[in-house]
CSV table of C-alpha atoms in Angstrom, one decimal:
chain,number,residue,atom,x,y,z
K,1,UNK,CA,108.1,103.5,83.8
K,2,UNK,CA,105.2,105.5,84.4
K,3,UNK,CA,105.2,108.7,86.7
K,4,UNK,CA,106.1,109.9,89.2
K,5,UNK,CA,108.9,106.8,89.1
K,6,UNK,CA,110.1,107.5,85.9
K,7,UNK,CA,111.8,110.5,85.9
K,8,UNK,CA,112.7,110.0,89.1
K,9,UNK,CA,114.2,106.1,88.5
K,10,UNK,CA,118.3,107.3,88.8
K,11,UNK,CA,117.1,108.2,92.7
K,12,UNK,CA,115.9,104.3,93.4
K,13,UNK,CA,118.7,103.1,91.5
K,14,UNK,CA,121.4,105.4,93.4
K,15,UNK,CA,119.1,104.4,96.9
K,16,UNK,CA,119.4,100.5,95.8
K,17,UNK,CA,123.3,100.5,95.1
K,18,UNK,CA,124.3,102.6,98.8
K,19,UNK,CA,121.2,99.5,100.1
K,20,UNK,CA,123.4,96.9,98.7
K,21,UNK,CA,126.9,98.5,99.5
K,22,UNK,CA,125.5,99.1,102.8
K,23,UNK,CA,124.4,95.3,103.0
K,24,UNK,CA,127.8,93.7,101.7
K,25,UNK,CA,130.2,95.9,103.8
K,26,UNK,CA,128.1,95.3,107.2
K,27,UNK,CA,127.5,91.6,106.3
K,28,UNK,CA,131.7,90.9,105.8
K,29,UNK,CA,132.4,93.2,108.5
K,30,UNK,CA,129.3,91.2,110.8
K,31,UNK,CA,130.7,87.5,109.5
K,32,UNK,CA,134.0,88.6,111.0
K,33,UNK,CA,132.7,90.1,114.4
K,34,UNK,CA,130.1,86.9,114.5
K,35,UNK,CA,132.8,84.6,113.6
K,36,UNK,CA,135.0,86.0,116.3
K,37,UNK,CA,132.7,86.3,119.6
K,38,UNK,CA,131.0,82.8,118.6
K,39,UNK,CA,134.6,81.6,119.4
K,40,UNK,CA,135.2,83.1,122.1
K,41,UNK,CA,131.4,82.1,123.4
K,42,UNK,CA,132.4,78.6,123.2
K,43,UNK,CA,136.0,79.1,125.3
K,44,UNK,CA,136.6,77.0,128.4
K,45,UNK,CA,138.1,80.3,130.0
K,46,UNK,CA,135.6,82.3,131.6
K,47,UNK,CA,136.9,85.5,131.3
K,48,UNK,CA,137.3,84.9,127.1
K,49,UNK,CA,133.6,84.2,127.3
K,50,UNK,CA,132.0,86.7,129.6
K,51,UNK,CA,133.0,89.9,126.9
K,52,UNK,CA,131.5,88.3,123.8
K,53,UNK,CA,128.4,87.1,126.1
K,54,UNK,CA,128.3,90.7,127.5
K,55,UNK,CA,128.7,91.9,123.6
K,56,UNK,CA,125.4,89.4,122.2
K,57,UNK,CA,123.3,90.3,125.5
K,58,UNK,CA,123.8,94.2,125.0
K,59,UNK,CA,123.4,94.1,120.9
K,60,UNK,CA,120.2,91.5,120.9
K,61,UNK,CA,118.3,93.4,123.8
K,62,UNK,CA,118.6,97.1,122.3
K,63,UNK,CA,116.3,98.2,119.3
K,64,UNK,CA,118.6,98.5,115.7
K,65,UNK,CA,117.0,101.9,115.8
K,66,UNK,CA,118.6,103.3,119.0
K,67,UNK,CA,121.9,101.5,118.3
K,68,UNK,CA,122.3,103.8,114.9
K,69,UNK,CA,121.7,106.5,116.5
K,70,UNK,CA,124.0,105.9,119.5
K,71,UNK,CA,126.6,105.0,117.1
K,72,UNK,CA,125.7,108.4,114.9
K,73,UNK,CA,125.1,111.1,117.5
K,74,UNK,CA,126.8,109.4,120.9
K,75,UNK,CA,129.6,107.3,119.6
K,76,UNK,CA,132.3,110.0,118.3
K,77,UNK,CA,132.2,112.2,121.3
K,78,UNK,CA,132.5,109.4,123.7
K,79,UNK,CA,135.5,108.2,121.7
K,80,UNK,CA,136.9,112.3,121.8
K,81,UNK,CA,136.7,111.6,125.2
K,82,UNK,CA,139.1,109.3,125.6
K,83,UNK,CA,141.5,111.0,122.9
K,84,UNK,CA,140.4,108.7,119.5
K,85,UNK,CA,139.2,111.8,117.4
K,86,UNK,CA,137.1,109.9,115.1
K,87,UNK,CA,134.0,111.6,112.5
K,88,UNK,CA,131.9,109.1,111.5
K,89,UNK,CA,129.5,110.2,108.1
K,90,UNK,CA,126.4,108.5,107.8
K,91,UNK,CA,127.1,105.4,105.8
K,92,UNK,CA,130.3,104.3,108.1
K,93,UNK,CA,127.6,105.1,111.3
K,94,UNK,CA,125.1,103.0,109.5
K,95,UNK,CA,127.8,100.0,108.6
K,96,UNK,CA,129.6,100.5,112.6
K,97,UNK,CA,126.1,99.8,113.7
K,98,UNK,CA,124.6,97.4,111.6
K,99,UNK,CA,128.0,95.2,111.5
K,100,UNK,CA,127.5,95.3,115.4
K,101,UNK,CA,124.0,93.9,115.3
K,102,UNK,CA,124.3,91.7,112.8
K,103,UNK,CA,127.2,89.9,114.5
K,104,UNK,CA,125.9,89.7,117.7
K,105,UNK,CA,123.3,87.5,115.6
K,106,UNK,CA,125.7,85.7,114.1
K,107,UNK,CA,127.7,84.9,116.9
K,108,UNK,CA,124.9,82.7,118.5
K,109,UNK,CA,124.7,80.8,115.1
K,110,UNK,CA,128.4,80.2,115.3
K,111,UNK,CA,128.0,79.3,118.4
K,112,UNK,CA,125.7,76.3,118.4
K,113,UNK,CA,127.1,75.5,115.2
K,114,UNK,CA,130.4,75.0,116.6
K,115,UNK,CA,128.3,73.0,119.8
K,116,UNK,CA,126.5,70.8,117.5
K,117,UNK,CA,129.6,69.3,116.3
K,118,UNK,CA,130.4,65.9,118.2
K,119,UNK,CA,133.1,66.3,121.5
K,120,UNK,CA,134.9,63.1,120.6
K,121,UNK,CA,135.6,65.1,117.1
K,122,UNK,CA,138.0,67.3,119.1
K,123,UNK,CA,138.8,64.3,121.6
K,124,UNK,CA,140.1,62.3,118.5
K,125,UNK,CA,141.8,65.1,116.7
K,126,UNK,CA,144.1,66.2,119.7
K,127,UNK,CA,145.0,62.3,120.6
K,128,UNK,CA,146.1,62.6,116.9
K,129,UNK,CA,148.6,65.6,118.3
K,130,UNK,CA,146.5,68.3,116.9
K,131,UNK,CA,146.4,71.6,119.4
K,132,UNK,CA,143.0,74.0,120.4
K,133,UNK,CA,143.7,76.0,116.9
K,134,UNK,CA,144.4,73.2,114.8
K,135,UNK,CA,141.5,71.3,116.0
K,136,UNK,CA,138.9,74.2,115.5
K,137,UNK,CA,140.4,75.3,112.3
K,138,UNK,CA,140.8,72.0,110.5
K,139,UNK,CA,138.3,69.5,112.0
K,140,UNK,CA,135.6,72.0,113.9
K,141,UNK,CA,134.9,74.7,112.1
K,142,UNK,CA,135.0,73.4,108.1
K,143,UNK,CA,131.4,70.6,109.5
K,144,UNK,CA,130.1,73.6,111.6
K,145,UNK,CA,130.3,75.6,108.3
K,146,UNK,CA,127.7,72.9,106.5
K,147,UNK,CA,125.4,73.3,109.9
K,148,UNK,CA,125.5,77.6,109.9
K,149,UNK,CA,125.1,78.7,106.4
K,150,UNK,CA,121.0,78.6,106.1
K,151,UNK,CA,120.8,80.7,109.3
K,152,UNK,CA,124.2,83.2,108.2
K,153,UNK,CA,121.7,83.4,105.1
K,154,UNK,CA,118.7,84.4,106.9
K,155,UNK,CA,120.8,86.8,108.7
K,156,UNK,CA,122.4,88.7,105.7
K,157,UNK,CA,118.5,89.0,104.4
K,158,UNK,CA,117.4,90.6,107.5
K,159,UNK,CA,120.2,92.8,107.2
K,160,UNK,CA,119.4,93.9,104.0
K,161,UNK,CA,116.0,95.1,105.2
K,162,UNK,CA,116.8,96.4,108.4
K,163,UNK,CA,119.2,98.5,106.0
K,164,UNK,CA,115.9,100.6,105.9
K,165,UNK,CA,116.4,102.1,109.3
K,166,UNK,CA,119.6,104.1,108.2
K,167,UNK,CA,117.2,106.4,106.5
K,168,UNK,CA,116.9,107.9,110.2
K,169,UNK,CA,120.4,109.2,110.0
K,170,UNK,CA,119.1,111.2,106.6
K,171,UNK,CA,121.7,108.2,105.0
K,172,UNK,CA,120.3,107.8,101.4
K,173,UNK,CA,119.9,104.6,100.9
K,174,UNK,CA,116.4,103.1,99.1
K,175,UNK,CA,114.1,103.6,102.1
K,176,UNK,CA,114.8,107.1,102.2
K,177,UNK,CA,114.9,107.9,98.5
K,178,UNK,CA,111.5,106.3,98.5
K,179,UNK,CA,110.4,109.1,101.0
K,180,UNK,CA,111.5,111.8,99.6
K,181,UNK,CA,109.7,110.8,96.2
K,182,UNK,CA,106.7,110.4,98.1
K,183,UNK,CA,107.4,113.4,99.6
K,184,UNK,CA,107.6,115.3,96.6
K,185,UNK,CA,104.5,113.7,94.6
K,186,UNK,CA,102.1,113.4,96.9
K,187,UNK,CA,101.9,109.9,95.6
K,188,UNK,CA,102.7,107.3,98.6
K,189,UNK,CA,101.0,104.4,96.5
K,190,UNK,CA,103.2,104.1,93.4
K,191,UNK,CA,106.3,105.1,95.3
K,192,UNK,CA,106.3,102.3,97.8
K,193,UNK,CA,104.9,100.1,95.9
K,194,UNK,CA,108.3,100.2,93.7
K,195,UNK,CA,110.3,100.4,96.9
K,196,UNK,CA,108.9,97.3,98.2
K,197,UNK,CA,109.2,95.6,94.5
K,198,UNK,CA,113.5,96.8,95.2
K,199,UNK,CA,113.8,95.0,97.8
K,200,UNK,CA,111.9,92.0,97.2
K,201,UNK,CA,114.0,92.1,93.8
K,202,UNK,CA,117.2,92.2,96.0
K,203,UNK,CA,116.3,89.8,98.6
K,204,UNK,CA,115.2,87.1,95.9
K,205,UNK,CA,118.6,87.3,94.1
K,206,UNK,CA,120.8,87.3,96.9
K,207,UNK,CA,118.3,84.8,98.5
K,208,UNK,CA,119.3,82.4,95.0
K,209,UNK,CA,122.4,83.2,95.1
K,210,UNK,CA,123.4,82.0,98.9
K,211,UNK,CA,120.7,78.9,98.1
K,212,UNK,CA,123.2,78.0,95.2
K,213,UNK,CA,126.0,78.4,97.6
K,214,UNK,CA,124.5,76.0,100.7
K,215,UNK,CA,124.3,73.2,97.6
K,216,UNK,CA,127.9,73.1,96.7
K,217,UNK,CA,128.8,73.5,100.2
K,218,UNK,CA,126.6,70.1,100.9
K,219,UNK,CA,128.1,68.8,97.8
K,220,UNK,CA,131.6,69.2,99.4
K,221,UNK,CA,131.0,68.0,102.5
K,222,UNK,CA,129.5,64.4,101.0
């Protein structure tokens, strides 16, 4: 490729790989967390629900921005505090706090997934003798899965581009790499012109790849 990305290319290529790293490890970790307060959100019990409401209201009313830096600068001497001696670097600060956001996101999805799913399902499937875990696992959750994937997807793209905001942890991921080419070269144009073309590269495979995935899951379900 022509300069000043050329002899510079193993930078976006390291930058892209910690981006996508970055993206896969917070989006399993995010599915989990989602996964788990968008059942407790749907709980009879009040006090099961009023954490993981708590949890979505704090995550989805803060910037992305501020929570990466709580969780880089704030987060380990709180926790020293109350005797956890953990250090966090800057990729497991970036995954803590984007795994945070992104499940508060997800939870909500889970959560009127799991809602748009007929009552008398559950009615029907405990008069059968089935209890609360059996019913969610094996009749609830398996059709809510056919109703949640398009937004989960939508949610592990945004992730992938709010991935940018690590870069304010001096994390190296693509955004930053980028910057610090531009930086060097004096040539803002070129250099984020190819950044952009990353993650629009990224986005659109992992965009066909989940696509591929909502099809067979349709095709299941039928």
């Amino acid at each position: 490729m022509p300069e000043p990305i050329g002899s510079r290319a193993s930078l976006f290529v390291d930058g892209a790989r910690i981006t996508l790293l970055l993206t896969v490890v917070s989006g399993v970790i995010g599915l989990l967390i989602g996964l788990l307060a968008g059942l407790m959100k749907t709980s009879s019990l009040w006090v099961t629900r009023a954490p993981a409401g708590f949890f979505v209201w704090l995550v989805r009313g803060t910037p992305l921005l501020v929570q990466i830096l709580f969780v880089y600068n704030a987060l380990p001497p709180l926790l020293q505090k109350i005797g956890i001696n953990v250090q966090l670097d800057e990729f497991w600060s970036a995954v803590v706090a984007l795994s945070l956001n992104v499940g508060a996101y997800n939870a909500e999805v889970i959560r009127a997934g799991i809602q748009a799913i007929p009552r008398g399902q559950g009615e029907a499937a405990r008069s059968l003798g089935l209890n609360g875990a059996q019913t969610m696992t094996s009749i609830i959750l398996p059709q809510a899965l056919r109703v949640v994937v398009p937004p989960l997807v939508n949610n592990l793209v945004a992730l992938l581009k709010d991935s940018s905001l690590a870069s304010a942890i001096a994390l190296v991921e693509l955004t930053l790499s980028g910057q610090r080419v531009s930086s060097e070269t004096f040539q803002p144009i070129p250099v984020l012109t190819t950044v952009a073309a990353v993650y629009l590269a990224l986005t659109t495979v992992m965009t066909t790849f989940t696509d591929q995935l909502e099809r067979r899951i349709k095709i299941a379900g039928r």
